[in-house]
């Protein structure tokens, strides 16, 4: 099992930036990929970005459109999500997840989840 702790959420004005962090501990070697998902009120959880520990492969959701960047620090077992040009519709709880399928975008293929961090974008 892998424990995940997210941080970095908060309130930001539209057009601003935030950087989310996800620190992983436990059996991290058993999980190839770290992903970010988000869930807005009344909506289903959706994929945002994923990065593979083994080969660095990266995938993004279409709505990211170059605004978000996922990165990793292998030495710290930490994954980051840099979010720029934030929009009102980016308001959601953002979850970090760990899974064994390389760079998968499917939530069902992730085994471990963090508690989430709230991101609120105001006008």
PDB file of C-alpha atoms in Angstrom:
ATOM      1  CA  UNK A   1       0.000   0.000   0.000  1.00  0.00           C
ATOM      2  CA  UNK A   2       1.085   3.565  -0.715  1.00  0.00           C
ATOM      3  CA  UNK A   3       0.204   6.580   1.390  1.00  0.00           C
ATOM      4  CA  UNK A   4      -0.317   9.862  -0.415  1.00  0.00           C
ATOM      5  CA  UNK A   5      -0.490  13.324   1.071  1.00  0.00           C
ATOM      6  CA  UNK A   6      -1.464  16.300  -1.059  1.00  0.00           C
ATOM      7  CA  UNK A   7      -0.730  19.920  -0.284  1.00  0.00           C
ATOM      8  CA  UNK A   8      -0.707  23.286  -1.983  1.00  0.00           C
ATOM      9  CA  UNK A   9      -4.370  23.893  -2.602  1.00  0.00           C
ATOM     10  CA  UNK A  10      -6.071  27.157  -1.759  1.00  0.00           C
ATOM     11  CA  UNK A  11      -7.924  30.189  -3.037  1.00  0.00           C
ATOM     12  CA  UNK A  12      -6.603  31.991  -6.085  1.00  0.00           C
ATOM     13  CA  UNK A  13      -7.952  34.564  -8.483  1.00  0.00           C
ATOM     14  CA  UNK A  14      -8.663  33.678 -12.066  1.00  0.00           C
ATOM     15  CA  UNK A  15      -5.479  33.854 -14.083  1.00  0.00           C
ATOM     16  CA  UNK A  16      -3.352  32.980 -11.081  1.00  0.00           C
ATOM     17  CA  UNK A  17      -1.200  29.962 -10.321  1.00  0.00           C
ATOM     18  CA  UNK A  18      -0.904  27.214  -7.746  1.00  0.00           C
ATOM     19  CA  UNK A  19       1.458  24.300  -7.315  1.00  0.00           C
ATOM     20  CA  UNK A  20       0.127  21.120  -5.817  1.00  0.00           C
ATOM     21  CA  UNK A  21       2.413  18.560  -4.221  1.00  0.00           C
ATOM     22  CA  UNK A  22       1.853  14.888  -3.531  1.00  0.00           C
ATOM     23  CA  UNK A  23       4.244  13.095  -1.210  1.00  0.00           C
ATOM     24  CA  UNK A  24       4.220   9.313  -1.457  1.00  0.00           C
ATOM     25  CA  UNK A  25       5.366   6.831   1.177  1.00  0.00           C
ATOM     26  CA  UNK A  26       5.129   3.111   1.747  1.00  0.00           C
ATOM     27  CA  UNK A  27       5.466   0.571  -1.056  1.00  0.00           C
ATOM     28  CA  UNK A  28       6.089   3.197  -3.712  1.00  0.00           C
ATOM     29  CA  UNK A  29       8.167   0.780  -5.774  1.00  0.00           C
ATOM     30  CA  UNK A  30       5.023  -1.204  -6.456  1.00  0.00           C
ATOM     31  CA  UNK A  31       3.352   1.700  -8.258  1.00  0.00           C
ATOM     32  CA  UNK A  32       4.576   2.890 -11.628  1.00  0.00           C
ATOM     33  CA  UNK A  33       2.432   5.929 -12.183  1.00  0.00           C
ATOM     34  CA  UNK A  34       1.281   8.934 -10.226  1.00  0.00           C
ATOM     35  CA  UNK A  35      -1.773  10.785 -11.372  1.00  0.00           C
ATOM     36  CA  UNK A  36      -3.841  13.832 -10.560  1.00  0.00           C
ATOM     37  CA  UNK A  37      -7.604  13.813 -10.735  1.00  0.00           C
ATOM     38  CA  UNK A  38     -10.174  16.393  -9.771  1.00  0.00           C
ATOM     39  CA  UNK A  39     -13.793  16.441  -8.747  1.00  0.00           C
ATOM     40  CA  UNK A  40     -16.024  19.499  -8.836  1.00  0.00           C
ATOM     41  CA  UNK A  41     -19.302  19.670  -6.908  1.00  0.00           C
ATOM     42  CA  UNK A  42     -21.984  17.654  -8.645  1.00  0.00           C
ATOM     43  CA  UNK A  43     -19.564  16.228 -11.197  1.00  0.00           C
ATOM     44  CA  UNK A  44     -17.705  12.989 -11.641  1.00  0.00           C
ATOM     45  CA  UNK A  45     -14.041  12.651 -10.851  1.00  0.00           C
ATOM     46  CA  UNK A  46     -11.962  13.393 -13.943  1.00  0.00           C
ATOM     47  CA  UNK A  47      -8.400  12.781 -15.028  1.00  0.00           C
ATOM     48  CA  UNK A  48      -6.007  15.737 -15.065  1.00  0.00           C
ATOM     49  CA  UNK A  49      -2.463  14.454 -15.568  1.00  0.00           C
ATOM     50  CA  UNK A  50      -0.240  11.435 -15.000  1.00  0.00           C
ATOM     51  CA  UNK A  51       3.460  10.688 -14.951  1.00  0.00           C
ATOM     52  CA  UNK A  52       5.295   7.388 -14.935  1.00  0.00           C
ATOM     53  CA  UNK A  53       8.086   6.835 -12.389  1.00  0.00           C
ATOM     54  CA  UNK A  54       9.817   4.306 -14.650  1.00  0.00           C
ATOM     55  CA  UNK A  55      10.072   6.103 -17.987  1.00  0.00           C
ATOM     56  CA  UNK A  56       8.800   9.603 -17.342  1.00  0.00           C
ATOM     57  CA  UNK A  57       5.902   9.204 -19.752  1.00  0.00           C
ATOM     58  CA  UNK A  58       3.364  12.018 -19.267  1.00  0.00           C
ATOM     59  CA  UNK A  59      -0.270  12.384 -20.199  1.00  0.00           C
ATOM     60  CA  UNK A  60      -2.641  15.308 -19.822  1.00  0.00           C
ATOM     61  CA  UNK A  61      -6.354  15.812 -20.121  1.00  0.00           C
ATOM     62  CA  UNK A  62      -7.423  17.880 -23.082  1.00  0.00           C
ATOM     63  CA  UNK A  63      -8.728  20.737 -20.967  1.00  0.00           C
ATOM     64  CA  UNK A  64      -5.239  21.356 -19.572  1.00  0.00           C
ATOM     65  CA  UNK A  65      -4.253  22.978 -22.886  1.00  0.00           C
ATOM     66  CA  UNK A  66      -0.687  23.710 -21.823  1.00  0.00           C
ATOM     67  CA  UNK A  67      -1.703  25.400 -18.581  1.00  0.00           C
ATOM     68  CA  UNK A  68      -0.703  22.602 -16.204  1.00  0.00           C
ATOM     69  CA  UNK A  69       2.605  20.791 -15.846  1.00  0.00           C
ATOM     70  CA  UNK A  70       3.154  17.554 -13.967  1.00  0.00           C
ATOM     71  CA  UNK A  71       6.630  16.743 -12.710  1.00  0.00           C
ATOM     72  CA  UNK A  72       8.340  14.428 -10.278  1.00  0.00           C
ATOM     73  CA  UNK A  73      11.180  14.316  -7.807  1.00  0.00           C
ATOM     74  CA  UNK A  74      12.198  10.687  -7.539  1.00  0.00           C
ATOM     75  CA  UNK A  75      14.505  11.299  -4.605  1.00  0.00           C
ATOM     76  CA  UNK A  76      11.658  12.792  -2.592  1.00  0.00           C
ATOM     77  CA  UNK A  77       8.941  10.465  -3.900  1.00  0.00           C
ATOM     78  CA  UNK A  78       6.973  13.587  -4.677  1.00  0.00           C
ATOM     79  CA  UNK A  79       4.910  14.592  -7.671  1.00  0.00           C
ATOM     80  CA  UNK A  80       3.914  18.148  -8.465  1.00  0.00           C
ATOM     81  CA  UNK A  81       1.184  19.759 -10.486  1.00  0.00           C
ATOM     82  CA  UNK A  82       1.973  23.304 -11.532  1.00  0.00           C
ATOM     83  CA  UNK A  83      -1.243  25.040 -12.544  1.00  0.00           C
ATOM     84  CA  UNK A  84      -1.110  28.338 -14.397  1.00  0.00           C
ATOM     85  CA  UNK A  85      -3.781  30.532 -15.942  1.00  0.00           C
ATOM     86  CA  UNK A  86      -6.343  29.073 -13.599  1.00  0.00           C
ATOM     87  CA  UNK A  87      -9.972  29.443 -14.600  1.00  0.00           C
ATOM     88  CA  UNK A  88     -13.195  29.381 -12.622  1.00  0.00           C
ATOM     89  CA  UNK A  89     -13.967  25.927 -13.971  1.00  0.00           C
ATOM     90  CA  UNK A  90     -10.754  24.594 -12.444  1.00  0.00           C
ATOM     91  CA  UNK A  91     -12.368  24.854  -9.021  1.00  0.00           C
ATOM     92  CA  UNK A  92     -12.448  21.344  -7.572  1.00  0.00           C
ATOM     93  CA  UNK A  93     -10.956  18.991  -5.055  1.00  0.00           C
ATOM     94  CA  UNK A  94      -7.727  17.680  -6.538  1.00  0.00           C
ATOM     95  CA  UNK A  95      -6.669  14.137  -5.728  1.00  0.00           C
ATOM     96  CA  UNK A  96      -3.342  12.434  -6.099  1.00  0.00           C
ATOM     97  CA  UNK A  97      -3.340   8.748  -6.989  1.00  0.00           C
ATOM     98  CA  UNK A  98      -0.836   5.938  -7.483  1.00  0.00           C
ATOM     99  CA  UNK A  99      -1.232   2.978  -9.790  1.00  0.00           C
ATOM    100  CA  UNK A 100       0.606   0.200 -11.532  1.00  0.00           C
ATOM    101  CA  UNK A 101      -0.479   0.807 -15.123  1.00  0.00           C
ATOM    102  CA  UNK A 102       1.956   3.037 -16.990  1.00  0.00           C
ATOM    103  CA  UNK A 103       0.591   6.550 -17.465  1.00  0.00           C
ATOM    104  CA  UNK A 104      -3.002   5.437 -17.324  1.00  0.00           C
ATOM    105  CA  UNK A 105      -5.813   7.993 -17.410  1.00  0.00           C
ATOM    106  CA  UNK A 106      -8.445   5.663 -15.952  1.00  0.00           C
ATOM    107  CA  UNK A 107      -9.295   6.199 -12.287  1.00  0.00           C
ATOM    108  CA  UNK A 108     -10.215   2.525 -11.834  1.00  0.00           C
ATOM    109  CA  UNK A 109      -6.627   1.570 -12.603  1.00  0.00           C
ATOM    110  CA  UNK A 110      -5.241   3.527  -9.667  1.00  0.00           C
ATOM    111  CA  UNK A 111      -4.802   1.665  -6.399  1.00  0.00           C
ATOM    112  CA  UNK A 112      -4.095   4.356  -3.826  1.00  0.00           C
ATOM    113  CA  UNK A 113      -5.630   7.781  -3.317  1.00  0.00           C
ATOM    114  CA  UNK A 114      -4.895  10.803  -1.208  1.00  0.00           C
ATOM    115  CA  UNK A 115      -7.464  12.753   0.764  1.00  0.00           C
ATOM    116  CA  UNK A 116      -7.596  15.595  -1.716  1.00  0.00           C
ATOM    117  CA  UNK A 117      -6.818  19.290  -1.596  1.00  0.00           C
ATOM    118  CA  UNK A 118      -9.297  22.024  -2.404  1.00  0.00           C
ATOM    119  CA  UNK A 119      -8.555  24.461  -5.195  1.00  0.00           C
ATOM    120  CA  UNK A 120     -10.906  27.407  -5.478  1.00  0.00           C
ATOM    121  CA  UNK A 121     -10.600  29.926  -8.290  1.00  0.00           C
ATOM    122  CA  UNK A 122     -12.417  33.214  -7.815  1.00  0.00           C
ATOM    123  CA  UNK A 123     -13.306  35.936 -10.279  1.00  0.00           C
TER     124      UNK A 123
END
